[in-house]
CSV table of C-alpha atoms in Angstrom, one decimal:
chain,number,residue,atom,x,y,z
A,1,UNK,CA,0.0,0.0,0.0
A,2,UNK,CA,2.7,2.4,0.6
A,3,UNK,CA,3.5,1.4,-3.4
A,4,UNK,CA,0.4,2.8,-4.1
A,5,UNK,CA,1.0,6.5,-3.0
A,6,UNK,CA,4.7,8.3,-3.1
A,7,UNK,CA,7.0,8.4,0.1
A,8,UNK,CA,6.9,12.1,-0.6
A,9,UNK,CA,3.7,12.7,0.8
A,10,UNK,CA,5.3,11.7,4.4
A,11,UNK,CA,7.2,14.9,4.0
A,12,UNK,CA,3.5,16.4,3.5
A,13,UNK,CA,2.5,15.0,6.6
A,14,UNK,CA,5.4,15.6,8.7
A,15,UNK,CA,3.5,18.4,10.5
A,16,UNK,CA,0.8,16.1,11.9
A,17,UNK,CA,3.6,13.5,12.3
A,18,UNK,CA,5.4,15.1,14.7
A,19,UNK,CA,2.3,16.7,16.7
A,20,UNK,CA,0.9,13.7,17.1
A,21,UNK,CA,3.6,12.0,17.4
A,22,UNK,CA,4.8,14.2,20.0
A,23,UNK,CA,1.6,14.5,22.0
A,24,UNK,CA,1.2,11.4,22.2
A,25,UNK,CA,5.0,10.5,23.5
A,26,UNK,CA,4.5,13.4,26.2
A,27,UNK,CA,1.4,12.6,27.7
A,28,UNK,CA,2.2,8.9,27.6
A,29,UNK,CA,3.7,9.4,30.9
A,30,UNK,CA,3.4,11.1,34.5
A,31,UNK,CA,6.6,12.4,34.9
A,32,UNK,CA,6.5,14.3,31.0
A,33,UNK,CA,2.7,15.1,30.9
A,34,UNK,CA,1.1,18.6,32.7
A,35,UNK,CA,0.7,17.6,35.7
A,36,UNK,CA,-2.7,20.0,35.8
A,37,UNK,CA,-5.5,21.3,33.6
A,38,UNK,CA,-5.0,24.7,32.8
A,39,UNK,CA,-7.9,27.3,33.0
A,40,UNK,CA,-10.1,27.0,30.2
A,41,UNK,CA,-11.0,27.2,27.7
A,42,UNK,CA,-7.0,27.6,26.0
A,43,UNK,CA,-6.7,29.4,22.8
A,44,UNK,CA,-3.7,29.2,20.0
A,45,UNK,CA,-3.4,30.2,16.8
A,46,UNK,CA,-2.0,28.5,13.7
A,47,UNK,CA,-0.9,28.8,10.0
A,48,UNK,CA,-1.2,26.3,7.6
A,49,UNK,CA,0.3,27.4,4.0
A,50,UNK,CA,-1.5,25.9,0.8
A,51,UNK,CA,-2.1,22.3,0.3
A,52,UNK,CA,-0.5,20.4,-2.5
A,53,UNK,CA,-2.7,19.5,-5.4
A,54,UNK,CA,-1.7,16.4,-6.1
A,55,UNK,CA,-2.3,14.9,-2.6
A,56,UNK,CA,-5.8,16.8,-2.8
A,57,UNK,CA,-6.3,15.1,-5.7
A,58,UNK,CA,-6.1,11.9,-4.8
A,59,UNK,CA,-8.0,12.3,-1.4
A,60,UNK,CA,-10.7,13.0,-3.5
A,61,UNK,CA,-10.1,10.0,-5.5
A,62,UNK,CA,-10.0,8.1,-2.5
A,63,UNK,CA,-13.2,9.2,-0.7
A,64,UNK,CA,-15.1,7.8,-4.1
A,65,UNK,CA,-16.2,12.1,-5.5
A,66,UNK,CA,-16.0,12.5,-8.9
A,67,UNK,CA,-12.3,14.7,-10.0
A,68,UNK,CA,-14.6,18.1,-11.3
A,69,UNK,CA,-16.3,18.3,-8.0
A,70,UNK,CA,-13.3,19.7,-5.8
A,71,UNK,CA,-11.3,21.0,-9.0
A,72,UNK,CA,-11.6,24.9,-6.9
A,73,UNK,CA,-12.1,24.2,-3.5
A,74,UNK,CA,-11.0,21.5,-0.8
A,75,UNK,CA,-13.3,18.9,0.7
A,76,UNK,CA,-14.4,20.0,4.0
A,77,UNK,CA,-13.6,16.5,5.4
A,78,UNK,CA,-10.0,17.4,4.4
A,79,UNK,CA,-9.7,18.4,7.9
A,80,UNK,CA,-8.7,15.8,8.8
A,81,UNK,CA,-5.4,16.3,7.0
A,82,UNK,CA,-5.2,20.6,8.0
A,83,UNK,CA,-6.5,20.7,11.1
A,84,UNK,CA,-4.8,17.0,13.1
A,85,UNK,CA,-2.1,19.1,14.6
A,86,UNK,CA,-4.0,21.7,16.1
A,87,UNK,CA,-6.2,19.1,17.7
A,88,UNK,CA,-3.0,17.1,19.0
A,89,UNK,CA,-1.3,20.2,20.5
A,90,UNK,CA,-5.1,21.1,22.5
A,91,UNK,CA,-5.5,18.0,23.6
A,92,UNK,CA,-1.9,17.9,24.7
A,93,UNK,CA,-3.0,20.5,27.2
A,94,UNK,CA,-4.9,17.9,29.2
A,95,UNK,CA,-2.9,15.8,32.2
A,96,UNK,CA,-4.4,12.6,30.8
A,97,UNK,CA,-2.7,9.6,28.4
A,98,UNK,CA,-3.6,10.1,24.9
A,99,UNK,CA,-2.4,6.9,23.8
A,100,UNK,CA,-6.0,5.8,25.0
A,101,UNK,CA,-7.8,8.3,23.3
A,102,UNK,CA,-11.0,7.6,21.3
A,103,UNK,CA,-12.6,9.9,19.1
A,104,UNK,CA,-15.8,10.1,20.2
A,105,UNK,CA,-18.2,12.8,18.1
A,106,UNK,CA,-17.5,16.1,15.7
A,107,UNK,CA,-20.1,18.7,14.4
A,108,UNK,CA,-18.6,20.6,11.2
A,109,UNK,CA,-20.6,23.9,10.5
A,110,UNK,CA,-19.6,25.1,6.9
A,111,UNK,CA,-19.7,29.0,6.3
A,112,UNK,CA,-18.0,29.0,3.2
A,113,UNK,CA,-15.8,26.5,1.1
A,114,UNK,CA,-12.0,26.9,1.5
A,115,UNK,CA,-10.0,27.5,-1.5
A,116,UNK,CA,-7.5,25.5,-3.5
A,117,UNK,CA,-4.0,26.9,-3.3
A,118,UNK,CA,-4.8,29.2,-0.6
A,119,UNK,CA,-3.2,29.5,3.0
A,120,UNK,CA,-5.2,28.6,6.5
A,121,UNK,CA,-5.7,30.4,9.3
A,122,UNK,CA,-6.6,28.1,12.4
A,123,UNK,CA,-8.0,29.5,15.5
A,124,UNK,CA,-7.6,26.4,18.7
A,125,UNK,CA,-9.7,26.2,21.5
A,126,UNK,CA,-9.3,23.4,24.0
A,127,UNK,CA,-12.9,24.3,25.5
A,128,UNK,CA,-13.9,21.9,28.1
A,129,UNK,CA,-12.7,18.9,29.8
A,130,UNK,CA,-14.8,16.7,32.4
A,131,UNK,CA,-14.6,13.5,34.2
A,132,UNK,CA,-17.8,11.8,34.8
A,133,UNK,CA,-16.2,9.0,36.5
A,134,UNK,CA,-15.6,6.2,33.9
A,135,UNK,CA,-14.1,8.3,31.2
A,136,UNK,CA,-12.5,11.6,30.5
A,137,UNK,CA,-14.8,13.9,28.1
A,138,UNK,CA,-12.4,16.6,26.1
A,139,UNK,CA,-13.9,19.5,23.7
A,140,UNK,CA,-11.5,20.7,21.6
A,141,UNK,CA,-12.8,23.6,18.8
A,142,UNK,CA,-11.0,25.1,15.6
A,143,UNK,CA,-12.2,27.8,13.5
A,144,UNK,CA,-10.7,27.6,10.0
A,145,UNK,CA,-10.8,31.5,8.3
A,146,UNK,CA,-9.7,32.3,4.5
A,147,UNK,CA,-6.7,34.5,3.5
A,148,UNK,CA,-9.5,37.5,3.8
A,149,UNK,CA,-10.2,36.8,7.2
A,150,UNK,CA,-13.5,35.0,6.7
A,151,UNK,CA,-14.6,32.4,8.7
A,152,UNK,CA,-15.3,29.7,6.9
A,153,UNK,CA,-15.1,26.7,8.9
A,154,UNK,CA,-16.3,25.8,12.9
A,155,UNK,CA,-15.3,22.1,13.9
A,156,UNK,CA,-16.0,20.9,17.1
A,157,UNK,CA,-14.3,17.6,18.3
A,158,UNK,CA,-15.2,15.3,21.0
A,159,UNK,CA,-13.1,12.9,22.4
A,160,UNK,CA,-12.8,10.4,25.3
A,161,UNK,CA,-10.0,8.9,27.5
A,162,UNK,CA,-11.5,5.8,29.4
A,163,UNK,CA,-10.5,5.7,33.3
A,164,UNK,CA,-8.6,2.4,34.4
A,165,UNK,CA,-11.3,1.3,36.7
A,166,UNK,CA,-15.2,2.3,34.9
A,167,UNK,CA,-17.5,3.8,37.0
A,168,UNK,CA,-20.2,1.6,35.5
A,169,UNK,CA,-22.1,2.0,31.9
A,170,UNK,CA,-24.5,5.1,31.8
A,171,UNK,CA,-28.1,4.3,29.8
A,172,UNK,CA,-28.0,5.2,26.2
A,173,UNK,CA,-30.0,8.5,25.7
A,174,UNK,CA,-33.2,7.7,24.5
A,175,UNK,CA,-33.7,9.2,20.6
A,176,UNK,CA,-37.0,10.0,18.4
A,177,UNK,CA,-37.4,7.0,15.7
A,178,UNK,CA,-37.2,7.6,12.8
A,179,UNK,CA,-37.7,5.4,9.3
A,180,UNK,CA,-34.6,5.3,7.2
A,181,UNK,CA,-33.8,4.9,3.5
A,182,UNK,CA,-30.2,3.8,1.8
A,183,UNK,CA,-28.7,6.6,0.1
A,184,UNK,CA,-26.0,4.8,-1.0
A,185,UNK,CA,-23.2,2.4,-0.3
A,186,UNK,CA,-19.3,2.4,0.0
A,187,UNK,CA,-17.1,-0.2,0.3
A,188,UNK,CA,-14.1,-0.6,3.1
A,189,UNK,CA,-11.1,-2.6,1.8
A,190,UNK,CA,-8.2,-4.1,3.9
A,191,UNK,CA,-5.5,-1.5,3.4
A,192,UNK,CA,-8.3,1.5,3.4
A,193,UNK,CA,-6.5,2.4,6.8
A,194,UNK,CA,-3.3,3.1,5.8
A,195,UNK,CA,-4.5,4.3,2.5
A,196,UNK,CA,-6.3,6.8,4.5
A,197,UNK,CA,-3.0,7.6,6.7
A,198,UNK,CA,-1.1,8.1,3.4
A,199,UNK,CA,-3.3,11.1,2.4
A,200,UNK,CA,-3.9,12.6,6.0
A,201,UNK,CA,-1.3,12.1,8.1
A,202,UNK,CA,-2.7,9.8,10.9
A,203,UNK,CA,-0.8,6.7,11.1
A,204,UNK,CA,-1.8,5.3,14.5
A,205,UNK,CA,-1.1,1.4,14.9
A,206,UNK,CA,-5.0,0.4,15.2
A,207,UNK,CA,-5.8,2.0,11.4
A,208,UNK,CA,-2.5,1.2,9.6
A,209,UNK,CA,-0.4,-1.8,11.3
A,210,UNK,CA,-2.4,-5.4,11.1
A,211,UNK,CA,-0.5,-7.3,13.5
A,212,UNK,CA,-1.6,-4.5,16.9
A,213,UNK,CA,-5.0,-4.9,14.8
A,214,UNK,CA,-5.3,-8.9,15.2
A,215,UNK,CA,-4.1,-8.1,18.9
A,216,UNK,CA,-7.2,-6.4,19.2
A,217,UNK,CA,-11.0,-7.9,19.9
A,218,UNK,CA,-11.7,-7.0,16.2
A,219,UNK,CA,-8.7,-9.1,15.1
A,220,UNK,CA,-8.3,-6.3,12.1
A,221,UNK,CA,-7.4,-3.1,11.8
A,222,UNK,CA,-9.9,-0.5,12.3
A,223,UNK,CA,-11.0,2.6,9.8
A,224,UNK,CA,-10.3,6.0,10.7
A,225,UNK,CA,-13.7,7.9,12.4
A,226,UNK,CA,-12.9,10.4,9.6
A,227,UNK,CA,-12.2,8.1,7.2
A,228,UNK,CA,-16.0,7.0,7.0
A,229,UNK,CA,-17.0,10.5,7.4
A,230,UNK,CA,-15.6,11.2,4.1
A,231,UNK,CA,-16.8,8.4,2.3
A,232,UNK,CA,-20.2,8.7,3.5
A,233,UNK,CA,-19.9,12.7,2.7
A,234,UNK,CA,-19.5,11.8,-1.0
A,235,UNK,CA,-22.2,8.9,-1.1
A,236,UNK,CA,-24.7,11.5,0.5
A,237,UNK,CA,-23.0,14.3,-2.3
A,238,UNK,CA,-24.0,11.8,-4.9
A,239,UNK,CA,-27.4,11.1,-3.7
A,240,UNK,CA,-28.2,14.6,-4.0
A,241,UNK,CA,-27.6,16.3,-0.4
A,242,UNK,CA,-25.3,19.3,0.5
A,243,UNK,CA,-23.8,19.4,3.7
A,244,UNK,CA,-23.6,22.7,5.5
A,245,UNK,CA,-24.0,21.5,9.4
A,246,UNK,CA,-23.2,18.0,10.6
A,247,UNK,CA,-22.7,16.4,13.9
A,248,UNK,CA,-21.9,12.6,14.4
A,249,UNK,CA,-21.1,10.2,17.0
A,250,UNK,CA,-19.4,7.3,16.2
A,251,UNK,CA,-20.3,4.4,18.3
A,252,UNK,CA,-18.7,1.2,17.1
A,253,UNK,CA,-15.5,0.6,15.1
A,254,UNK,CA,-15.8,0.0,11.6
A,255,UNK,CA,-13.2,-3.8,11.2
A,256,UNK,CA,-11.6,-3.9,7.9
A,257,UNK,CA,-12.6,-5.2,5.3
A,258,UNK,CA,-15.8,-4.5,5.2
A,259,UNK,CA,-18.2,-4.7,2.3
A,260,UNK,CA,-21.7,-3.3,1.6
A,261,UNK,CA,-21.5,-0.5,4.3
A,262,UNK,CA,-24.7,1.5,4.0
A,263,UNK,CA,-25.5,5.5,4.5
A,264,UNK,CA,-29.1,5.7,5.3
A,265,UNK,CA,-31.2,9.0,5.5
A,266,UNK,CA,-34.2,10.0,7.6
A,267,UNK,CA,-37.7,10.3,5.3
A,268,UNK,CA,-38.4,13.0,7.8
A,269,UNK,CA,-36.7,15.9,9.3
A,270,UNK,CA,-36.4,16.8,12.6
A,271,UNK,CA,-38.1,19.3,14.5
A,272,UNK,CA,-34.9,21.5,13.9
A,273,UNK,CA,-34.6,21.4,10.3
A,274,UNK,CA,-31.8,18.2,10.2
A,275,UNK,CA,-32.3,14.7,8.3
A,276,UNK,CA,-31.0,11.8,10.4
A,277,UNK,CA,-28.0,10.1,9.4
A,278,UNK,CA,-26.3,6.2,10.3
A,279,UNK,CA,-23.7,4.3,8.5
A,280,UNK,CA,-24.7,0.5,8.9
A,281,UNK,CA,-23.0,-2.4,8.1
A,282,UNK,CA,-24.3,-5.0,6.0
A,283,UNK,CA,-25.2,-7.0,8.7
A,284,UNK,CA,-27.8,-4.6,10.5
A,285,UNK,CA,-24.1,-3.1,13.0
A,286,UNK,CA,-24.5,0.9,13.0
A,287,UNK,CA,-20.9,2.3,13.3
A,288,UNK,CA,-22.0,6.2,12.8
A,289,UNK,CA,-25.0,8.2,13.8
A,290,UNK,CA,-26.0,11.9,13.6
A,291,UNK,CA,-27.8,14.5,11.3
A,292,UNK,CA,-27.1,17.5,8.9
A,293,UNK,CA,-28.7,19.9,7.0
């Protein structure tokens, strides 16, 4: 698979490389990570210069969108290429071990599409971090502006570090019901992890190495959260939606391969304007849940 793309784009990455890298390496530890949370929330400020084309195009080829529909502008989804080392150094600030983090939830509010071939401005905000006994809740934000200073981007992540000793499982939140219809499918192949880290940047064992998959109850590596956002981004694209708000929860790890996946729509909206959205296997398993508009 590393065949597949050229070793150059690791020089690409070598920005979230080394912030996650790092993060993870200092927090791993007591004596290196802070030893308390500082007062929140924690703002920083980043610059991210112009993306290369090439690697931009084939993202896109990889998430399954047709080449003409990104030929101008950038997937939003590619932030999971721009914005990974903002999100590492934030949730750096907090005294807990990030090698046992889990991506939990993200909502993306879209103002306005960022540009091909322009430069980034991030805006980082480690907003909130809370310990409800069995896990460690952290909300991290990043505002993404243009070269003009417009906002165009808002992304909200949510993420979790479980405790060693759970307090017990909490009830699931009780949700409307809705009735569902397949908007489309996508397909998960074997080396779709490190295919994935090859064009973003995240190369963490459990997506890209199979042998710490097989050690793991799945007994396969496991595809990126952001990974299936993309995917199922483009399936909706093609199905006719646009995407200006979305907030999902991931809720079970996708194994790899896996074939026949399904994004599924809500025949209704919501009382708030937003169609329902879950990624199901093809045995029945959901994997993602939210909504968008």
């Amino acid at each position: 698979m590393l065949a597949d793309y050229p070793l150059k784009y690791l020089a690409l990455h070598w920005p979230n490389i080394r912030s996650m890298g790092w993060a993870a390496i200092r927090n791993a530890t007591p004596i290196t990570r802070p030893g308390t949370l500082p007062q929140l929330p924690v703002h920083h400020s980043m610059h991210v210069p112009a993306l290369n084309n090439e690697l931009l195009d084939q993202y896109v080829a990889w998430t399954g969108a047709p080449a003409n529909r990104y030929s101008t502008e950038m997937p939003a989804h590619f932030c999971s290429h721009w914005a990974m080392p903002m999100l590492a150094k934030l949730g750096s600030l907090a005294p807990y071990n990030l090698l046992s983090l889990l991506n939990q939830g993200l909502r993306m509010q879209i103002h306005s599409p960022l540009k091909r071939s322009e430069a980034i401005s991030l805006r980082g905000s480690l907003m909130d971090v809370t310990d409800d006994g069995d896990k460690v809740r952290i909300h991290t934000r990043v505002q993404a502006s243009n070269p003009k200073g417009e906002l165009a981007m808002v992304i909200d992540s949510y993420s979790t570090v479980p405790r060693s000793k759970p307090a017990g499982k909490s009830k699931p939140a009780k949700r409307d019901e809705f009735e569902f219809n397949t908007a489309g499918h996508w397909n998960a192949e074997e080396d779709d992890g490190l295919a994935f880290a090859m064009l973003t940047g995240d190369f963490n064992p459990i997506h890209t190495i199979k042998a710490v998959g097989k050690r793991t109850r799945f007994r396969s590596c496991i595809l990126h959260g952001f990974g299936q956002l993309a995917r199922t981004w483009e399936v909706l694209h093609n199905a006719g939606h646009s995407v200006a708000d979305l907030d999902v929860r991931w809720i079970k790890p996708l194994p790899l391969p896996n074939a026949g996946i399904q994004v599924q729509t809500s025949t209704q909206k919501d009382s708030e304007g937003y169609t329902q959205l879950r990624l199901a296997a093809a045995d029945g398993t959901l994997h993602m849940v939210g909504r968008f508009k």
